[in-house]
Amino acid sequence: MAMTQPIRNKNEIRELAAYYLKRGQVRNHVLIVLGLHTALRISDLLRLRWDDVYDFENKCVRASICAVEKKTHKTKTIALNKAAISAITLLAAHFARRGCFLIENPRTRRAISRIQAYRLIRDAAEALRFQNRVSCHSLRKTFGYHAWKNGASVAVIMEIYNHSSLAVTRRYLGVTQDDKDEVYLGLDLTA
């Protein structure tokens, strides 16, 4: 089985994030945007409820969310950036209801399944003709890769991921020879 990689190309990320929005499927758009911007595992993302992300008293999206990770049982606070808040706001206009799942199957009133989430992400990547295999975990890896490329410390990324070893985080980042070459060629200590 091939290991999924982060999406390195920023144009591909933008295309993926916009794919379902252009089709009027805001729920699916939110799934992808939050997957890219929160670094949550798909199981944790699908467990989010409206009360976790939306302040019903003030009728606005929360600035951050607090989630208990299913795998590690650790609580983490995640600041929501403009893209995440904007996506949730679009969905809230029609679907915000106390106690309901954020990424909900309208027929069952339950969260969509992990398999359905995978299909949505895979179908969008295939329709966009991405060269590399894309899965739910690609979104989580993409977050870390681009955070690292933007100068975030690997130690901070490791903490965000709740990894117990640096080796796991390095593998997640999907560092390529091109990334290493960029560091070699971009550093001139004698200039």
Coordinates of N, CA and C in Angstrom, one line a residue:
M1 N 0.8 -1.2 0.0 CA 0.0 0.0 0.0 C 0.9 1.2 0.0
A2 N 0.6 2.2 -0.9 CA 1.4 3.4 -1.0 C 1.0 4.3 0.2
M3 N 2.1 5.0 0.7 CA 1.9 5.9 1.8 C 1.5 7.3 1.2
T4 N 0.5 7.9 1.8 CA 0.0 9.2 1.3 C 1.1 10.2 1.6
Q5 N 1.1 11.2 0.8 CA 2.0 12.3 0.9 C 1.3 13.6 1.2
P6 N 2.0 14.6 1.7 CA 1.3 16.0 1.8 C 1.1 16.5 0.3
I7 N 0.2 17.4 0.2 CA 0.0 18.1 -1.1 C 1.0 19.3 -1.1
R8 N 2.0 19.2 -1.9 CA 3.1 20.2 -1.8 C 2.8 21.5 -2.7
N9 N 2.0 21.3 -3.7 CA 1.7 22.4 -4.7 C 0.6 23.2 -4.1
K10 N 0.8 24.5 -3.9 CA -0.2 25.4 -3.3 C -1.4 25.6 -4.2
N11 N -1.1 25.6 -5.5 CA -2.3 25.7 -6.5 C -3.2 24.5 -6.4
E12 N -2.6 23.3 -6.2 CA -3.5 22.1 -6.0 C -4.3 22.2 -4.7
I13 N -3.7 22.8 -3.7 CA -4.4 22.9 -2.4 C -5.6 23.9 -2.6
R14 N -5.3 25.0 -3.3 CA -6.4 25.9 -3.6 C -7.5 25.3 -4.4
E15 N -7.1 24.5 -5.4 CA -8.1 23.8 -6.3 C -9.0 22.8 -5.5
L16 N -8.3 22.1 -4.6 CA -9.0 21.1 -3.8 C -10.0 21.8 -2.8
A17 N -9.5 22.9 -2.2 CA -10.4 23.6 -1.3 C -11.6 24.2 -2.0
A18 N -11.4 24.6 -3.2 CA -12.5 25.2 -3.9 C -13.4 24.3 -4.7
Y19 N -13.0 23.0 -4.8 CA -13.7 22.1 -5.7 C -15.2 21.9 -5.3
Y20 N -15.5 21.6 -4.1 CA -16.9 21.4 -3.7 C -17.6 22.7 -3.5
L21 N -16.9 23.8 -3.2 CA -17.6 25.1 -3.0 C -18.1 25.5 -4.4
K22 N -17.4 25.3 -5.5 CA -17.9 25.7 -6.8 C -19.1 24.9 -7.2
R23 N -19.3 23.7 -6.6 CA -20.4 22.9 -6.9 C -21.6 23.1 -5.9
G24 N -21.4 24.0 -5.0 CA -22.5 24.3 -4.0 C -22.6 23.3 -2.9
Q25 N -21.5 22.5 -2.7 CA -21.5 21.5 -1.6 C -20.7 22.0 -0.5
V26 N -21.2 22.9 0.3 CA -20.5 23.6 1.3 C -20.0 22.7 2.4
R27 N -20.8 21.7 2.8 CA -20.4 20.7 3.8 C -19.0 20.1 3.4
N28 N -18.9 19.6 2.2 CA -17.7 18.9 1.7 C -16.6 19.9 1.6
H29 N -16.9 21.2 1.3 CA -15.8 22.2 1.3 C -15.3 22.4 2.7
V30 N -16.2 22.4 3.7 CA -15.8 22.6 5.1 C -14.9 21.4 5.6
L31 N -15.3 20.2 5.2 CA -14.5 19.1 5.5 C -13.0 19.2 5.0
I32 N -12.8 19.7 3.8 CA -11.5 19.8 3.3 C -10.8 21.0 3.9
V33 N -11.4 22.1 4.0 CA -10.8 23.3 4.6 C -10.3 23.0 6.0
L34 N -11.2 22.4 6.8 CA -10.8 22.1 8.2 C -9.7 21.1 8.3
G35 N -9.8 20.1 7.4 CA -8.7 19.1 7.4 C -7.4 19.7 7.1
L36 N -7.4 20.7 6.2 CA -6.1 21.4 5.8 C -5.6 22.3 6.9
H37 N -6.5 22.9 7.6 CA -6.1 24.0 8.6 C -6.1 23.7 10.0
T38 N -6.6 22.5 10.4 CA -6.6 22.1 11.8 C -5.6 21.0 12.2
A39 N -5.1 20.3 11.2 CA -4.3 19.1 11.4 C -4.9 18.0 12.3
L40 N -6.2 18.0 12.3 CA -7.0 17.0 13.0 C -7.0 15.7 12.2
R41 N -6.9 14.6 12.9 CA -7.2 13.3 12.2 C -8.7 13.3 11.8
I42 N -9.0 12.5 10.7 CA -10.3 12.6 10.2 C -11.3 12.1 11.2
S43 N -10.9 11.1 12.1 CA -11.9 10.7 13.1 C -12.2 11.8 14.1
D44 N -11.3 12.7 14.4 CA -11.5 13.8 15.3 C -12.3 14.9 14.6
L45 N -12.0 15.1 13.4 CA -12.8 16.1 12.6 C -14.2 15.8 12.4
L46 N -14.5 14.5 12.2 CA -15.9 14.0 12.0 C -16.7 14.0 13.3
R47 N -16.0 14.0 14.5 CA -16.7 14.1 15.8 C -17.1 15.5 16.2
L48 N -16.6 16.5 15.5 CA -16.9 17.9 15.8 C -18.4 18.1 15.7
R49 N -18.9 18.8 16.7 CA -20.3 19.2 16.6 C -20.4 20.7 16.5
W50 N -21.6 21.2 16.1 CA -21.8 22.7 16.0 C -21.4 23.4 17.2
D51 N -21.7 22.9 18.4 CA -21.4 23.6 19.6 C -19.9 23.7 19.8
D52 N -19.1 22.9 19.2 CA -17.7 23.0 19.3 C -17.1 24.2 18.5
V53 N -17.8 24.5 17.4 CA -17.2 25.5 16.5 C -18.1 26.8 16.4
Y54 N -19.3 26.8 17.0 CA -20.2 27.9 16.8 C -20.7 28.4 18.1
D55 N -20.7 29.7 18.3 CA -21.2 30.3 19.5 C -22.7 30.8 19.2
F56 N -23.6 30.0 19.7 CA -25.0 30.3 19.4 C -25.6 31.5 20.0
E57 N -25.0 31.9 21.2 CA -25.5 33.2 21.8 C -25.1 34.4 21.0
N58 N -23.9 34.4 20.5 CA -23.4 35.6 19.7 C -23.5 35.4 18.2
K59 N -24.0 34.2 17.8 CA -24.2 33.9 16.4 C -23.0 34.1 15.5
C60 N -21.9 33.5 16.0 CA -20.6 33.6 15.2 C -19.8 32.3 15.5
V61 N -18.9 32.1 14.6 CA -17.9 31.0 14.7 C -16.9 31.3 15.8
R62 N -16.6 30.3 16.5 CA -15.6 30.5 17.6 C -14.2 30.8 17.0
A63 N -13.4 31.5 17.8 CA -12.0 31.8 17.4 C -11.1 30.6 17.5
S64 N -11.5 29.6 18.4 CA -10.8 28.4 18.5 C -11.7 27.3 19.0
I65 N -11.2 26.1 18.8 CA -12.0 24.9 19.2 C -11.2 24.1 20.2
C66 N -11.8 23.4 21.0 CA -11.2 22.5 21.9 C -11.6 21.1 21.6
A67 N -10.7 20.2 21.3 CA -11.0 18.8 20.9 C -10.2 17.8 21.7
V68 N -10.9 16.7 22.0 CA -10.2 15.6 22.7 C -9.9 14.6 21.6
E69 N -8.6 14.3 21.4 CA -8.2 13.4 20.3 C -8.6 12.0 20.7
K70 N -9.3 11.3 19.8 CA -9.7 9.9 20.0 C -8.6 9.0 20.2
K71 N -7.5 9.2 19.4 CA -6.3 8.2 19.5 C -5.5 8.4 20.8
T72 N -5.2 9.7 21.1 CA -4.3 9.9 22.3 C -5.1 10.3 23.5
H73 N -6.4 10.6 23.4 CA -7.2 11.1 24.6 C -6.7 12.4 25.1
K74 N -5.8 13.1 24.4 CA -5.3 14.4 24.8 C -6.2 15.5 24.3
T75 N -6.3 16.6 25.1 CA -7.2 17.7 24.8 C -6.2 18.7 24.1
K76 N -6.7 19.3 23.0 CA -6.0 20.3 22.3 C -6.9 21.4 21.9
T77 N -6.3 22.6 21.9 CA -7.0 23.8 21.5 C -6.4 24.2 20.2
I78 N -7.3 24.5 19.2 CA -6.9 24.8 17.9 C -7.5 26.2 17.5
A79 N -6.6 27.1 17.2 CA -7.0 28.4 16.7 C -7.5 28.3 15.3
L80 N -8.7 28.9 15.0 CA -9.2 28.8 13.6 C -8.8 30.1 12.9
N81 N -8.2 29.8 11.7 CA -7.8 30.9 10.9 C -8.9 31.5 10.0
K82 N -8.7 32.5 9.2 CA -9.7 33.1 8.4 C -10.4 32.1 7.5
A83 N -9.6 31.3 6.8 CA -10.1 30.3 5.9 C -11.1 29.4 6.6
A84 N -10.7 28.9 7.7 CA -11.6 27.9 8.5 C -12.9 28.7 9.0
I85 N -12.7 29.9 9.5 CA -13.9 30.6 10.0 C -14.8 30.9 8.8
S86 N -14.3 31.3 7.7 CA -15.1 31.7 6.5 C -15.9 30.4 6.0
A87 N -15.2 29.3 6.0 CA -15.9 28.1 5.5 C -17.0 27.7 6.5
I88 N -16.7 27.7 7.8 CA -17.8 27.3 8.8 C -18.9 28.3 8.7
T89 N -18.6 29.6 8.5 CA -19.7 30.6 8.4 C -20.6 30.4 7.3
L90 N -20.1 30.0 6.1 CA -20.9 29.6 5.0 C -21.9 28.5 5.3
L91 N -21.4 27.5 6.0 CA -22.2 26.3 6.4 C -23.2 26.7 7.5
A92 N -22.8 27.5 8.4 CA -23.7 27.9 9.5 C -24.9 28.6 9.1
A93 N -24.8 29.3 8.0 CA -26.0 30.1 7.5 C -27.2 29.2 7.2
H94 N -27.0 27.9 7.0 CA -28.1 27.0 6.7 C -28.2 25.8 7.6
F95 N -27.1 25.4 8.2 CA -27.1 24.1 8.9 C -26.7 24.2 10.4
A96 N -26.4 25.3 11.0 CA -26.0 25.3 12.4 C -27.2 25.0 13.3
R97 N -27.0 23.9 14.1 CA -28.0 23.4 15.0 C -27.3 22.8 16.2
R98 N -27.7 23.3 17.4 CA -27.1 22.8 18.6 C -27.1 21.2 18.7
G99 N -26.0 20.7 19.1 CA -25.9 19.3 19.3 C -25.7 18.4 18.1
C100 N -25.8 19.0 16.9 CA -25.7 18.2 15.7 C -24.2 18.2 15.2
F101 N -23.9 17.2 14.4 CA -22.5 17.1 13.9 C -22.3 18.2 12.9
L102 N -21.1 18.7 12.8 CA -20.7 19.7 11.9 C -20.7 19.1 10.4
I103 N -20.1 18.0 10.3 CA -20.0 17.3 8.9 C -21.1 16.2 9.0
E104 N -22.3 16.5 8.8 CA -23.4 15.6 9.0 C -24.0 15.0 7.7
N105 N -24.4 13.8 7.8 CA -25.2 13.1 6.7 C -26.6 13.6 7.0
P106 N -27.2 14.3 6.1 CA -28.6 14.9 6.3 C -29.7 13.8 6.4
R107 N -29.4 12.6 5.9 CA -30.4 11.5 6.0 C -30.4 10.9 7.3
T108 N -29.2 10.6 7.9 CA -29.1 9.9 9.1 C -29.0 10.8 10.4
R109 N -28.6 12.1 10.1 CA -28.4 13.0 11.2 C -27.2 12.6 12.1
R110 N -26.3 11.8 11.5 CA -25.1 11.4 12.1 C -23.9 12.0 11.3
A111 N -22.7 12.0 11.8 CA -21.5 12.4 11.1 C -21.4 11.4 9.9
I112 N -20.8 12.0 8.8 CA -20.5 11.1 7.7 C -19.5 10.1 8.1
S113 N -19.3 9.0 7.5 CA -18.4 8.0 7.8 C -17.0 8.3 7.3
R114 N -16.0 7.7 7.9 CA -14.6 7.9 7.5 C -14.5 7.5 6.0
I115 N -15.2 6.5 5.6 CA -15.1 6.0 4.2 C -15.7 7.0 3.3
Q116 N -16.8 7.6 3.7 CA -17.4 8.7 2.9 C -16.5 9.9 2.8
A117 N -15.9 10.3 3.9 CA -14.9 11.4 3.9 C -13.8 11.1 2.9
Y118 N -13.2 9.9 3.0 CA -12.2 9.5 2.0 C -12.6 9.6 0.6
R119 N -13.8 9.1 0.3 CA -14.3 9.1 -1.1 C -14.5 10.5 -1.6
L120 N -15.0 11.4 -0.7 CA -15.1 12.8 -1.1 C -13.8 13.5 -1.5
I121 N -12.8 13.2 -0.6 CA -11.5 13.8 -0.9 C -10.8 13.1 -2.1
R122 N -10.9 11.8 -2.2 CA -10.3 11.1 -3.3 C -11.0 11.5 -4.6
D123 N -12.3 11.6 -4.7 CA -13.0 12.0 -5.9 C -12.7 13.4 -6.3
A124 N -12.5 14.3 -5.4 CA -12.1 15.7 -5.8 C -10.7 15.7 -6.4
A125 N -9.8 14.9 -5.7 CA -8.4 14.9 -6.2 C -8.3 14.2 -7.6
E126 N -9.1 13.2 -7.8 CA -9.2 12.5 -9.1 C -9.7 13.4 -10.2
A127 N -10.8 14.1 -9.9 CA -11.5 15.1 -10.8 C -10.5 16.2 -11.2
L128 N -9.6 16.6 -10.2 CA -8.7 17.6 -10.5 C -7.4 17.1 -11.1
R129 N -7.3 15.8 -11.3 CA -6.2 15.1 -11.9 C -4.9 15.2 -11.2
F130 N -5.0 15.1 -9.9 CA -3.7 15.2 -9.1 C -2.9 14.0 -9.4
Q131 N -1.6 14.2 -9.5 CA -0.7 13.1 -9.8 C -0.5 12.1 -8.6
N132 N -0.4 12.6 -7.4 CA -0.2 11.8 -6.2 C -1.5 11.3 -5.6
R133 N -1.4 10.2 -4.9 CA -2.6 9.7 -4.1 C -2.9 10.7 -3.0
V134 N -4.2 11.0 -2.9 CA -4.6 11.9 -1.8 C -5.7 11.2 -1.0
S135 N -5.5 11.3 0.3 CA -6.5 10.7 1.2 C -6.8 11.7 2.4
C136 N -7.6 11.2 3.3 CA -7.9 12.1 4.5 C -6.6 12.5 5.2
H137 N -5.7 11.6 5.3 CA -4.5 11.9 6.1 C -3.6 12.8 5.3
S138 N -3.7 12.9 4.0 CA -3.0 13.9 3.2 C -3.2 15.3 3.7
L139 N -4.5 15.6 4.1 CA -4.8 16.9 4.6 C -4.0 17.3 5.8
R140 N -3.9 16.3 6.8 CA -3.2 16.5 8.0 C -1.7 16.7 7.7
K141 N -1.2 15.9 6.8 CA 0.2 16.0 6.4 C 0.5 17.3 5.7
T142 N -0.4 17.7 4.9 CA -0.3 19.0 4.2 C -0.1 20.2 5.1
F143 N -0.9 20.2 6.2 CA -0.8 21.2 7.2 C 0.6 21.3 7.7
G144 N 1.2 20.2 8.2 CA 2.5 20.2 8.7 C 3.6 20.5 7.7
Y145 N 3.5 20.0 6.5 CA 4.5 20.3 5.5 C 4.6 21.8 5.2
H146 N 3.4 22.5 5.0 CA 3.4 23.9 4.7 C 3.7 24.8 6.0
A147 N 3.4 24.3 7.1 CA 3.8 25.0 8.3 C 5.3 25.0 8.4
W148 N 5.9 23.8 8.2 CA 7.4 23.7 8.2 C 8.0 24.6 7.1
K149 N 7.4 24.6 5.9 CA 8.0 25.4 4.8 C 7.9 26.9 5.1
N150 N 6.9 27.3 5.9 CA 6.7 28.7 6.3 C 7.5 29.0 7.5
G151 N 8.4 28.1 8.0 CA 9.3 28.4 9.1 C 8.9 28.0 10.5
A152 N 7.8 27.2 10.6 CA 7.4 26.7 11.9 C 8.4 25.7 12.4
S153 N 8.7 25.7 13.6 CA 9.7 24.8 14.2 C 9.1 23.3 14.1
V154 N 10.0 22.4 13.8 CA 9.6 21.0 13.8 C 9.1 20.6 15.2
A155 N 9.6 21.1 16.2 CA 9.2 20.8 17.6 C 7.8 21.3 17.8
V156 N 7.4 22.4 17.3 CA 6.0 22.9 17.4 C 5.1 22.1 16.6
I157 N 5.5 21.7 15.4 CA 4.6 20.8 14.6 C 4.4 19.5 15.3
M158 N 5.5 19.0 15.8 CA 5.4 17.7 16.6 C 4.4 17.8 17.7
E159 N 4.4 18.9 18.4 CA 3.5 19.2 19.5 C 2.0 19.3 19.0
I160 N 1.8 20.0 17.9 CA 0.5 20.1 17.3 C 0.0 18.7 16.9
Y161 N 0.8 17.9 16.3 CA 0.4 16.5 15.9 C 0.3 15.6 17.1
N162 N 0.8 16.0 18.3 CA 0.9 15.1 19.4 C 1.7 13.8 19.2
H163 N 2.7 14.0 18.4 CA 3.6 12.8 18.1 C 4.6 12.6 19.3
S164 N 4.9 11.4 19.6 CA 5.8 11.1 20.7 C 7.3 11.0 20.2
S165 N 7.5 11.1 18.9 CA 8.9 11.0 18.4 C 9.1 12.0 17.2
L166 N 10.3 12.5 17.2 CA 10.6 13.4 16.1 C 10.6 12.6 14.7
A167 N 11.0 11.4 14.8 CA 11.1 10.6 13.6 C 9.7 10.5 12.9
V168 N 8.7 10.3 13.7 CA 7.3 10.2 13.1 C 7.0 11.5 12.4
T169 N 7.3 12.6 13.1 CA 6.9 14.0 12.5 C 7.7 14.2 11.3
R170 N 9.0 13.8 11.2 CA 9.8 14.0 10.0 C 9.2 13.2 8.9
R171 N 8.7 12.0 9.1 CA 8.1 11.2 8.1 C 6.8 11.8 7.6
Y172 N 6.0 12.4 8.5 CA 4.8 13.1 8.1 C 5.1 14.3 7.2
L173 N 6.2 15.0 7.5 CA 6.4 16.2 6.7 C 6.8 15.8 5.3
G174 N 7.2 14.6 5.0 CA 7.5 14.2 3.6 C 8.6 15.0 3.0
V175 N 9.7 15.3 3.7 CA 10.8 16.0 3.2 C 11.4 15.3 2.0
T176 N 11.6 16.1 0.9 CA 12.2 15.5 -0.3 C 13.6 16.0 -0.5
Q177 N 14.3 15.5 -1.5 CA 15.6 16.0 -1.8 C 15.5 17.4 -2.3
D178 N 14.5 17.8 -3.0 CA 14.3 19.2 -3.4 C 14.3 20.1 -2.2
D179 N 13.6 19.7 -1.1 CA 13.5 20.5 0.1 C 14.9 20.7 0.7
K180 N 15.7 19.6 0.7 CA 17.0 19.6 1.2 C 17.9 20.5 0.4
D181 N 17.8 20.4 -1.0 CA 18.6 21.2 -1.9 C 18.3 22.7 -1.7
E182 N 17.0 23.0 -1.5 CA 16.6 24.4 -1.3 C 17.3 25.0 -0.1
V183 N 17.5 24.2 1.0 CA 18.2 24.7 2.2 C 19.7 24.9 1.8
Y184 N 20.3 23.9 1.2 CA 21.8 24.0 0.8 C 22.0 25.2 -0.1
L185 N 21.2 25.4 -1.1 CA 21.4 26.5 -2.1 C 21.0 27.9 -1.5
G186 N 20.1 27.9 -0.6 CA 19.6 29.2 0.0 C 20.4 29.8 1.1
L187 N 21.4 29.1 1.5 CA 22.2 29.5 2.6 C 23.6 29.9 2.2
D188 N 24.0 31.2 2.4 CA 25.4 31.6 2.0 C 25.9 32.3 3.3
L189 N 26.7 31.6 4.0 CA 27.2 32.1 5.3 C 28.4 33.1 5.2
T190 N 28.9 33.2 4.0 CA 30.1 34.1 3.8 C 29.7 35.3 3.1
A191 N 28.5 35.5 2.7 CA 28.1 36.8 2.0 C 28.0 37.9 3.0

